[in-house]
Coordinates of C-alpha atoms and ligand atoms in Angstrom, one line a residue:
M1 CA 113.4 158.0 55.8
K2 CA 113.1 155.6 58.6
S3 CA 112.8 157.0 62.1
A4 CA 115.4 156.0 64.7
N5 CA 112.9 153.6 66.3
E6 CA 112.0 152.0 63.0
K7 CA 115.7 151.6 62.1
F8 CA 116.3 149.9 65.5
I9 CA 113.4 147.6 65.0
E10 CA 114.7 146.6 61.7
L11 CA 118.3 146.1 62.9
N12 CA 116.9 144.1 65.8
R13 CA 114.9 141.9 63.5
L14 CA 117.9 141.2 61.3
A15 CA 120.2 140.4 64.3
E16 CA 117.7 137.9 65.6
A17 CA 116.9 136.4 62.2
G18 CA 120.5 135.3 61.5
N19 CA 121.5 133.7 58.2
A20 CA 118.6 131.6 56.8
A21 CA 120.8 129.3 54.7
R22 CA 123.1 128.5 57.6
I23 CA 120.2 128.0 59.9
E24 CA 118.8 125.5 57.4
K25 CA 122.2 123.8 57.3
Q26 CA 122.2 123.6 61.1
H27 CA 118.8 122.1 61.1
Q28 CA 119.8 119.6 58.4
A29 CA 122.7 118.5 60.6
G30 CA 120.0 117.6 63.2
K31 CA 120.9 120.5 65.4
M32 CA 119.0 123.4 66.9
T33 CA 120.2 127.0 66.6
A34 CA 121.6 128.8 69.6
R35 CA 118.4 130.8 69.9
E36 CA 116.2 127.7 69.7
R37 CA 118.3 126.1 72.4
I38 CA 118.0 129.1 74.8
E39 CA 114.3 129.2 74.1
L40 CA 113.9 125.6 75.1
L41 CA 116.1 125.9 78.1
L42 CA 114.7 128.9 79.8
D43 CA 111.1 129.6 81.1
K44 CA 109.1 130.8 78.2
G45 CA 109.7 134.5 77.4
T46 CA 112.2 135.2 80.0
F47 CA 115.4 135.5 78.0
V48 CA 117.0 138.9 78.0
E49 CA 119.8 139.3 75.4
I50 CA 122.9 141.3 76.1
D51 CA 125.4 142.5 73.5
K52 CA 123.1 141.8 70.5
F53 CA 124.9 144.3 68.3
V54 CA 128.5 143.4 69.1
I55 CA 130.6 142.7 66.0
H56 CA 134.1 141.3 65.7
Q57 CA 137.0 143.6 65.1
C58 CA 139.1 141.4 62.8
S59 CA 139.9 142.4 59.2
N60 CA 142.4 139.5 58.5
F61 CA 141.6 137.0 55.7
G62 CA 138.6 139.0 54.4
L63 CA 136.8 138.8 57.8
D64 CA 136.0 142.6 57.5
K65 CA 133.4 141.5 54.9
S66 CA 131.9 138.9 57.1
K67 CA 130.4 140.7 60.2
Q68 CA 127.2 139.7 61.8
A69 CA 125.5 141.5 64.7
G70 CA 126.1 139.5 67.9
D71 CA 129.0 137.7 66.2
G72 CA 129.1 133.9 67.1
V73 CA 127.7 133.9 70.6
I74 CA 124.2 134.7 72.0
S75 CA 124.4 135.7 75.6
G76 CA 122.2 137.0 78.4
Y77 CA 120.0 135.9 81.3
G78 CA 116.6 134.5 82.0
K79 CA 114.8 132.2 84.4
I80 CA 114.5 128.5 85.1
D81 CA 111.6 127.5 87.3
G82 CA 111.4 131.2 88.1
R83 CA 115.0 131.5 89.3
L84 CA 117.6 133.7 87.7
V85 CA 120.3 132.0 85.5
Y86 CA 122.8 133.3 83.0
V87 CA 123.3 131.6 79.7
Y88 CA 125.5 131.9 76.6
A89 CA 125.3 129.8 73.5
Y90 CA 127.8 129.5 70.7
D91 CA 126.1 130.1 67.4
F92 CA 127.5 127.6 64.9
T93 CA 125.8 129.5 62.0
V94 CA 128.3 132.3 62.4
L95 CA 131.8 131.2 61.4
G96 CA 131.2 127.8 63.0
G97 CA 130.6 129.4 66.4
S98 CA 134.4 130.0 66.5
L99 CA 135.6 132.1 69.4
S100 CA 136.6 135.6 68.4
R101 CA 138.0 138.1 70.9
T102 CA 134.6 139.9 70.9
N103 CA 132.8 136.6 71.5
A104 CA 135.1 136.0 74.5
N105 CA 134.3 139.5 75.8
K106 CA 130.5 138.7 75.6
I107 CA 131.0 135.5 77.5
V108 CA 133.3 137.0 80.1
K109 CA 130.7 139.7 80.6
V110 CA 127.9 137.2 81.5
Q111 CA 130.3 135.2 83.6
K112 CA 131.2 138.2 85.7
L113 CA 127.5 139.2 86.0
A114 CA 126.6 135.7 87.1
L115 CA 129.3 135.8 89.8
K116 CA 128.3 139.2 90.9
M117 CA 124.6 138.4 91.2
G118 CA 125.2 134.9 92.6
A119 CA 123.3 133.0 89.9
P120 CA 124.1 129.8 88.0
I121 CA 125.6 130.0 84.5
I122 CA 125.0 127.7 81.6
A123 CA 127.2 127.4 78.5
L124 CA 125.7 125.8 75.4
N125 CA 128.7 124.8 73.3
D126 CA 128.7 124.1 69.6
S127 CA 131.9 125.6 68.2
G128 CA 134.8 125.1 65.8
G129 CA 137.1 126.4 68.5
A130 CA 139.5 129.3 68.4
R131 CA 138.7 131.6 65.4
I132 CA 141.6 130.8 63.3
Q133 CA 141.8 134.2 61.5
E134 CA 142.2 136.0 64.9
G135 CA 145.2 134.0 66.1
V136 CA 146.4 134.9 69.6
S137 CA 143.5 137.3 70.2
S138 CA 141.2 134.3 70.2
L139 CA 143.4 132.3 72.4
S140 CA 143.5 135.1 74.9
G141 CA 139.7 135.0 74.9
Y142 CA 139.8 131.3 76.0
G143 CA 142.3 132.2 78.7
D144 CA 139.9 134.9 80.1
I145 CA 137.0 132.4 80.1
F146 CA 139.0 129.8 81.9
Y147 CA 140.1 132.4 84.5
Q148 CA 136.5 133.3 85.2
N149 CA 135.4 129.6 85.3
T150 CA 138.1 129.0 88.0
I151 CA 137.3 132.1 90.0
S152 CA 133.6 131.2 90.0
S153 CA 134.1 127.6 91.0
G154 CA 132.5 126.9 94.3
V155 CA 130.6 130.2 94.3
I156 CA 128.0 129.7 91.6
P157 CA 127.0 126.4 89.9
Q158 CA 128.5 126.3 86.3
I159 CA 127.0 123.9 83.8
S160 CA 128.3 123.1 80.3
V161 CA 126.2 121.5 77.6
I162 CA 128.0 120.2 74.6
L163 CA 125.7 120.2 71.6
G164 CA 128.2 119.9 68.7
P165 CA 132.0 120.0 68.4
C166 CA 134.2 121.1 71.3
A167 CA 137.8 120.5 70.5
G168 CA 141.3 121.4 71.6
G169 CA 141.8 123.9 74.5
A170 CA 138.2 124.8 74.1
C171 CA 137.4 121.6 76.1
Y172 CA 138.9 123.2 79.2
S173 CA 136.2 125.6 79.9
P174 CA 133.6 122.8 80.2
A175 CA 136.2 120.7 82.2
L176 CA 136.4 123.5 84.7
T177 CA 132.7 123.7 85.3
D178 CA 130.7 121.5 87.7
F179 CA 128.6 119.4 85.3
I180 CA 128.9 118.5 81.7
F181 CA 125.9 117.3 79.5
M182 CA 126.4 115.7 76.1
V183 CA 124.0 114.6 73.4
K184 CA 124.1 111.1 72.0
E185 CA 125.9 111.0 68.6
H186 CA 125.8 114.8 68.2
S187 CA 128.4 116.1 70.6
H188 CA 132.2 115.6 70.6
M189 CA 135.0 116.6 72.9
F190 CA 138.6 115.9 72.3
V191 CA 141.9 117.6 72.8
T192 CA 143.1 116.5 69.4
G193 CA 140.8 115.2 66.7
P194 CA 140.9 111.8 64.8
D195 CA 143.3 113.1 62.1
V196 CA 145.9 114.3 64.5
V197 CA 145.5 111.1 66.5
K198 CA 146.1 109.0 63.3
T199 CA 149.3 111.0 62.5
V200 CA 150.8 110.9 65.9
T201 CA 149.8 107.5 67.4
H202 CA 148.7 105.7 64.2
E203 CA 145.3 104.9 65.8
E204 CA 142.4 104.9 63.5
I205 CA 139.2 106.1 65.3
D206 CA 136.3 108.2 64.4
K207 CA 135.1 111.2 66.4
E208 CA 132.3 109.3 68.1
G209 CA 134.7 106.6 69.3
L210 CA 137.3 109.2 70.3
G211 CA 135.2 111.7 72.1
G212 CA 131.5 111.0 71.7
A213 CA 128.9 111.3 74.5
A214 CA 129.0 107.5 75.2
V215 CA 132.8 107.5 75.7
H216 CA 132.8 110.5 78.0
T217 CA 129.9 109.3 80.1
T218 CA 131.2 105.7 80.6
K219 CA 134.9 105.6 80.1
S220 CA 136.7 108.9 80.6
G221 CA 134.3 110.3 83.2
V222 CA 134.6 113.7 81.6
A223 CA 130.8 114.2 81.2
H224 CA 128.1 113.7 83.7
F225 CA 124.9 113.3 81.7
I226 CA 124.0 111.9 78.3
G227 CA 120.8 112.9 76.6
E228 CA 119.1 111.1 73.7
T229 CA 118.3 114.4 71.9
E230 CA 119.1 118.1 72.4
E231 CA 115.6 118.6 73.8
D232 CA 116.0 115.8 76.3
T233 CA 119.4 117.1 77.3
L234 CA 118.2 120.7 77.9
L235 CA 115.3 119.5 80.0
M236 CA 117.8 117.4 82.1
V237 CA 119.7 120.7 82.7
R238 CA 116.5 122.2 84.1
E239 CA 116.0 119.1 86.3
L240 CA 119.5 119.4 87.7
L241 CA 119.1 123.1 88.6
A242 CA 116.0 122.2 90.6
F243 CA 118.4 120.5 93.1
L244 CA 120.9 123.3 93.2
P245 CA 121.1 126.6 95.2
S246 CA 121.8 129.7 93.2
N247 CA 125.1 130.3 95.0
N248 CA 127.3 129.2 97.9
M249 CA 125.5 131.4 100.4
D250 CA 122.1 130.0 99.4
D251 CA 120.2 126.9 100.3
A252 CA 118.8 124.5 97.6
P253 CA 115.1 125.0 96.9
K254 CA 112.9 123.0 99.3
L255 CA 109.9 121.2 97.8
P256 CA 106.9 120.2 99.9
T257 CA 106.3 116.4 100.1
T258 CA 103.3 114.4 101.1
D259 CA 105.3 111.2 101.6
A260 CA 104.9 109.3 104.9
Y261 CA 107.4 109.7 107.7
S262 CA 108.2 106.1 107.8
S263 CA 108.8 103.3 105.3
S264 CA 107.0 100.0 105.0
S265 CA 108.3 97.2 107.1
D266 CA 108.8 95.3 103.8
L267 CA 112.1 97.1 103.5
D268 CA 113.4 95.0 106.5
N269 CA 113.7 92.0 104.2
F270 CA 115.3 93.9 101.3
I271 CA 118.9 93.2 102.0
P272 CA 119.9 89.5 101.4
A273 CA 121.0 87.8 104.5
D274 CA 123.8 86.2 102.6
P275 CA 126.6 88.9 102.4
S276 CA 127.9 87.6 99.1
K277 CA 124.5 88.2 97.4
P278 CA 124.1 91.4 95.5
Y279 CA 121.2 93.9 95.7
D280 CA 120.5 97.1 93.9
M281 CA 121.3 100.1 96.2
V282 CA 119.2 102.3 93.9
E283 CA 116.1 100.5 95.0
L284 CA 117.0 101.0 98.7
I285 CA 117.6 104.7 98.0
E286 CA 114.4 105.1 96.1
S287 CA 112.4 103.5 98.9
V288 CA 113.5 106.1 101.4
V289 CA 113.7 109.4 99.5
D290 CA 110.8 111.7 98.7
G291 CA 108.7 110.5 95.8
G292 CA 111.1 107.6 95.3
Y293 CA 113.1 110.0 93.1
F294 CA 116.9 109.7 92.9
F295 CA 118.5 112.0 90.3
E296 CA 121.6 110.1 89.5
I297 CA 124.8 111.8 88.3
M298 CA 127.5 110.0 86.3
E299 CA 125.2 106.9 86.0
G300 CA 127.3 105.2 83.4
F301 CA 130.7 105.9 84.9
A302 CA 132.2 103.8 87.7
P303 CA 128.8 102.3 88.5
N304 CA 130.2 100.6 91.6
I305 CA 129.6 103.9 93.4
L306 CA 126.4 105.9 93.0
T307 CA 126.2 109.7 93.3
G308 CA 123.2 112.0 92.9
F309 CA 120.6 114.2 94.4
A310 CA 117.3 113.4 96.1
R311 CA 115.0 115.1 98.7
I312 CA 114.2 114.0 102.2
D313 CA 111.2 115.7 103.7
G314 CA 111.6 118.3 101.0
K315 CA 115.3 119.1 101.6
V316 CA 117.9 118.4 99.0
I317 CA 120.6 115.9 99.9
G318 CA 123.6 114.6 98.0
I319 CA 123.9 110.8 98.1
V320 CA 127.0 108.8 97.8
A321 CA 126.4 105.0 97.9
N322 CA 128.4 101.9 97.2
Q323 CA 126.5 99.7 94.7
P324 CA 126.7 96.1 95.6
A325 CA 125.1 95.2 92.3
Y326 CA 128.2 96.1 90.4
Q327 CA 131.6 94.6 91.4
A328 CA 130.2 94.2 94.9
G329 CA 130.5 98.0 95.3
V330 CA 134.3 97.8 95.5
L331 CA 136.2 101.1 95.6
D332 CA 138.7 101.8 92.8
I333 CA 140.3 104.7 91.0
D334 CA 137.3 105.8 89.1
T335 CA 134.9 105.6 92.1
A336 CA 137.3 107.8 94.1
D337 CA 137.4 110.5 91.4
K338 CA 133.6 110.3 90.9
S339 CA 132.7 110.4 94.6
A340 CA 135.3 112.9 95.8
R341 CA 134.3 115.5 93.2
F342 CA 130.6 115.1 94.0
I343 CA 131.3 115.4 97.8
R344 CA 133.2 118.6 97.1
F345 CA 130.4 119.9 95.0
C346 CA 127.9 119.3 97.8
D347 CA 130.1 120.9 100.3
C348 CA 130.6 124.0 98.2
F349 CA 126.9 124.4 97.9
N350 CA 125.6 123.6 101.4
I351 CA 124.1 120.3 100.4
P352 CA 124.1 117.7 103.2
I353 CA 125.7 114.4 102.3
V354 CA 124.1 111.1 103.0
S355 CA 126.3 108.0 102.4
F356 CA 125.0 104.5 102.1
V357 CA 127.8 102.1 102.8
D358 CA 128.2 98.4 101.6
V359 CA 131.8 98.1 100.7
P360 CA 134.0 95.1 100.6
G361 CA 137.2 97.2 100.4
F362 CA 139.5 98.6 97.7
L363 CA 140.0 96.7 94.4
P364 CA 143.3 94.8 94.6
G365 CA 145.7 94.3 91.6
C366 CA 148.5 95.8 89.5
T367 CA 146.1 97.9 87.4
Q368 CA 144.8 99.7 90.4
E369 CA 148.2 100.1 92.2
H370 CA 150.1 101.2 89.1
G371 CA 147.2 103.5 88.2
G372 CA 147.6 105.3 91.6
I373 CA 144.8 104.0 93.7
I374 CA 146.7 105.3 96.7
R375 CA 146.6 108.9 95.6
H376 CA 143.1 108.6 94.0
G377 CA 141.6 106.8 97.0
A378 CA 143.0 109.5 99.2
K379 CA 140.7 112.0 97.5
I380 CA 137.6 110.3 99.1
V381 CA 139.1 110.7 102.6
Y382 CA 140.1 114.3 101.9
A383 CA 136.8 115.3 100.4
Y384 CA 134.8 113.8 103.3
V385 CA 137.0 115.2 106.0
E386 CA 137.1 118.6 104.5
A387 CA 133.3 118.8 103.9
T388 CA 131.7 120.9 106.6
V389 CA 128.1 120.3 105.5
P390 CA 126.0 117.8 107.6
K391 CA 127.3 114.2 106.9
I392 CA 125.1 111.2 107.7
T393 CA 126.1 107.6 107.1
I394 CA 124.2 104.4 107.0
I395 CA 126.1 101.1 106.9
T396 CA 123.7 98.8 105.2
R397 CA 125.9 95.7 105.2
K398 CA 129.7 95.4 104.7
A399 CA 132.1 98.0 105.9
Y400 CA 135.6 96.5 105.8
G401 CA 139.1 97.8 106.4
G402 CA 140.2 101.1 104.9
A403 CA 137.0 101.4 103.0
Y404 CA 135.0 101.5 106.3
I405 CA 137.1 104.5 107.4
V406 CA 137.0 106.2 104.0
M407 CA 133.2 105.9 103.5
S408 CA 132.2 108.7 105.8
S409 CA 132.9 107.0 109.1
K410 CA 132.8 108.7 112.4
H411 CA 136.6 109.0 112.3
T412 CA 136.6 111.0 109.1
G413 CA 134.1 113.4 110.4
A414 CA 130.5 112.1 109.9
D415 CA 127.9 113.7 112.3
I416 CA 125.6 110.8 112.6
N417 CA 126.4 107.1 111.8
F418 CA 123.7 104.5 111.5
A419 CA 124.1 100.8 110.9
Y420 CA 121.5 98.1 110.1
P421 CA 121.5 95.0 112.4
N422 CA 123.1 92.8 109.8
A423 CA 126.1 95.3 109.3
E424 CA 129.6 93.8 109.3
I425 CA 132.3 96.2 110.4
A426 CA 135.8 94.7 110.6
V427 CA 139.3 94.8 109.1
M428 CA 138.3 92.2 106.5
G429 CA 135.9 89.5 105.8
Q430 CA 136.0 86.3 107.9
D431 CA 137.5 84.0 105.2
G432 CA 140.4 86.4 104.5
A433 CA 141.0 87.0 108.2
V434 CA 141.1 83.3 109.1
N435 CA 143.4 82.5 106.2
I436 CA 145.9 85.0 107.3
L437 CA 145.8 84.4 111.0
Y438 CA 145.4 80.6 110.9
K439 CA 146.9 79.5 107.6
N440 CA 148.6 76.4 109.0
V441 CA 145.7 74.9 111.1
S442 CA 143.3 72.2 110.1
D443 CA 140.1 72.9 108.2
E444 CA 138.1 71.9 111.3
E445 CA 140.0 74.4 113.4
K446 CA 139.6 77.0 110.7
E447 CA 135.9 76.6 110.7
K448 CA 135.9 77.1 114.5
V449 CA 137.8 80.4 114.4
R450 CA 135.8 81.5 111.4
K451 CA 132.6 81.1 113.5
E452 CA 134.3 83.0 116.4
Y453 CA 135.3 85.8 114.1
E454 CA 131.8 85.9 112.7
E455 CA 130.3 86.3 116.1
E456 CA 132.8 88.9 117.2
F457 CA 132.9 91.1 114.1
S458 CA 130.0 90.3 111.6
N459 CA 127.7 92.7 113.4
P460 CA 127.5 96.4 114.2
Y461 CA 127.6 95.9 118.0
R462 CA 131.4 96.2 118.6
A463 CA 131.3 99.5 116.7
A464 CA 128.2 100.7 118.6
E465 CA 129.8 99.8 121.9
L466 CA 132.7 102.1 121.0
G467 CA 130.4 104.9 119.9
Y468 CA 131.5 104.7 116.3
I469 CA 127.9 103.8 115.4
D470 CA 125.4 106.2 117.0
E471 CA 122.3 104.0 116.4
I472 CA 121.5 100.6 115.1
I473 CA 118.3 100.9 113.1
L474 CA 116.0 98.7 111.0
P475 CA 116.0 99.4 107.3
S476 CA 112.3 100.4 107.6
Q477 CA 113.4 103.2 109.9
T478 CA 115.9 104.7 107.5
R479 CA 113.6 107.5 106.2
E480 CA 112.5 108.7 109.6
K481 CA 116.0 108.5 111.0
L482 CA 117.3 110.6 108.1
I483 CA 114.6 113.1 108.6
Q484 CA 115.5 113.4 112.3
A485 CA 119.3 113.6 111.6
L486 CA 118.9 116.1 108.8
D487 CA 116.7 118.3 111.1
M488 CA 119.2 118.0 114.0
T489 CA 122.2 118.8 111.8
H490 CA 120.5 121.7 110.0
T491 CA 122.2 124.3 112.2
K492 CA 125.6 122.7 112.0
I493 CA 128.4 125.3 112.3
R494 CA 131.9 124.0 111.5
S495 CA 134.8 125.5 109.6
N496 CA 138.3 124.2 108.8
P497 CA 141.4 126.1 110.1
A498 CA 142.1 129.2 108.1
K499 CA 144.4 128.5 105.1
K500 CA 144.8 129.7 101.6
H501 CA 143.6 126.3 100.4
G502 CA 144.3 122.7 101.2
N503 CA 146.4 120.5 99.0
I504 CA 144.0 117.7 97.9
P505 CA 145.8 114.7 96.3
L506 CA 145.1 114.9 92.6
Ligands
HXC601 C1 137.1 130.1 61.9 C2 135.8 128.3 61.4 C3 136.4 127.5 62.5 C4 137.4 128.2 63.2 C5 134.9 126.3 61.5 N1 134.8 127.5 60.9 N2 135.8 126.3 62.5 N3 136.1 129.6 61.2 N4 137.8 129.4 62.9 N5 138.0 127.5 64.2 C6 134.0 127.9 59.8 C7 134.2 127.1 58.6 O1 135.3 127.7 57.8 C8 132.9 127.2 57.9 O2 132.8 128.5 57.3 C9 131.9 127.2 59.0 O3 132.7 127.6 60.2 C10 131.3 125.9 59.3 O4 132.4 124.9 59.3 P1 132.3 123.5 58.5 O5 133.7 123.0 58.5 O6 131.6 123.8 57.2 O7 131.4 122.7 59.4 P2 131.4 121.1 59.7 O8 131.7 120.4 58.4 O9 130.2 120.8 60.5 O10 132.8 120.9 60.6 C11 132.8 121.5 61.9 C12 134.2 121.4 62.4 C13 135.2 122.0 61.4 C14 134.5 119.9 62.7 C15 134.2 122.2 63.7 O11 134.8 123.3 61.0 C16 136.6 122.1 62.0 O12 137.4 121.1 62.1 N6 137.0 123.4 62.3 C17 138.3 123.7 62.8 C18 138.4 123.1 64.2 C19 139.7 123.5 64.8 O13 140.8 122.9 64.5 N7 139.7 124.6 65.6 C20 140.8 125.1 66.3 C21 141.0 124.1 67.5 S1 142.3 124.6 68.5 P3 132.1 128.6 55.8 O14 132.1 130.1 55.6 O15 133.0 127.9 54.9 O16 130.8 128.0 55.9 C22 141.6 125.6 69.6 C23 142.5 126.1 70.5 C24 141.8 126.6 71.8 O17 140.4 125.8 69.6 C25 142.9 126.9 72.7 C26 142.3 127.3 74.0 C27 143.4 127.5 75.1

């Protein structure tokens, strides 16, 4: 007879081995197993599994004959770059990774541990959704997961990785987390699948076109990152975590840099003198941050604004920047959603916000007005004002009208505001202004006032005279000025009036 230890070793081996045929099927579908994914995501050998012997409690529809140790989720904790993280991975080889009540209990257990210990949690999704045989028990499990997602929001970073199907209400757990990763052509998210869509709306569309990674990282803005392969995607998760603190009381990890204090004077010629000429804001950012490395977030969605992380003198910063190379960097509904959520993430997690501003205004037109640019645009103001982390702004060229105010101006609470000598800060551009104020005068007269307007407003000096700009700096001074400003604001103490919570326009 086997000893207790031998029996345990055998059971352990069986639990970890899973079902060979189903694993083979998973591989044939071009997907890794839950265990392989966790192995790749975490530092080698650091995974500690919890609830390995949990089994489901359902006997409906013959499920009593289909029990597997661990059920359809593998959960536990481990390390990424030596830092504690919690992880759970739906195991598609067990009843399609469907969510049983016991799977939900396993997930909620690690969610609670992550919150209690103040460490990030990563969900690896690959699931057929609610376990149909369990009915409302399964639905209650989702409810408990959503509850925990919401309670943990702003306390610990929560990351979702979609590596297969994620349908129906199951989408709302990832949607409640901070960042969603998807894999090209292998992951899908939709509230209702193609068949239901066809029945209800008569639209014919496949699952990739309806909710594939390309759709969610460019059109819907649901997902933040797209990876070429599962491996590529999981490595990106590791990269993101390097920029994040473990919780809202912690600072993001600092990395030493050997970069020079100042930038080359070549940067002074980078921005075109002609204000209508585009340039790539990414290049400007890369030329001032440590190692020239800008980790962009939501790169494919609303590209007229850039969001992402970088380091200055080793310290993590969140960057929000208008992108003149795309639609002149105009603000619209999607840019508002993208930037406001990012600003709020940085504020939750003590990450200073650096804003690079070159903005002609808000995008005019019926699509924007009827789509609610007023309530969406208000999110940017709200997010900047509410943010108590250090806020530093650099006006690189245009800052017109409401967009000037909105983009982290002194008036909406920025701590330090810089402008380059070629900055233009005014209610609107010279042509628009002259056409409104002098619409009935001769062309010659118009040209005269246009020049006058240019002299008066197409520079940063008026704003500097009023103290709205703290310093006018050369582009080549950007890095050193950011280092000084981040250093000076490091001890910033500010809190908003006590309240249950504000009422951000949604
Ligand atoms: C129980 C399920 C299941 C589910 C899949 N399986 N989904 N078992 N409950 N929800 C089982 C299958 O029966 C099958 O078992 C195995 O998992 C693999 O599934 P396949 O269909 O063979 O795989 P594939 O062809 O890759 O298709 C995957 C799939 C499909 C697209 C996910 O299985 C599917 O459409 N499933 C149902 C999806 C769904 O409607 N879920 C409910 C959504 S509503 P065997 O033993 O035959 O291999 C929802 C509400 C949440 O989730 C609400 C939250 C508030």
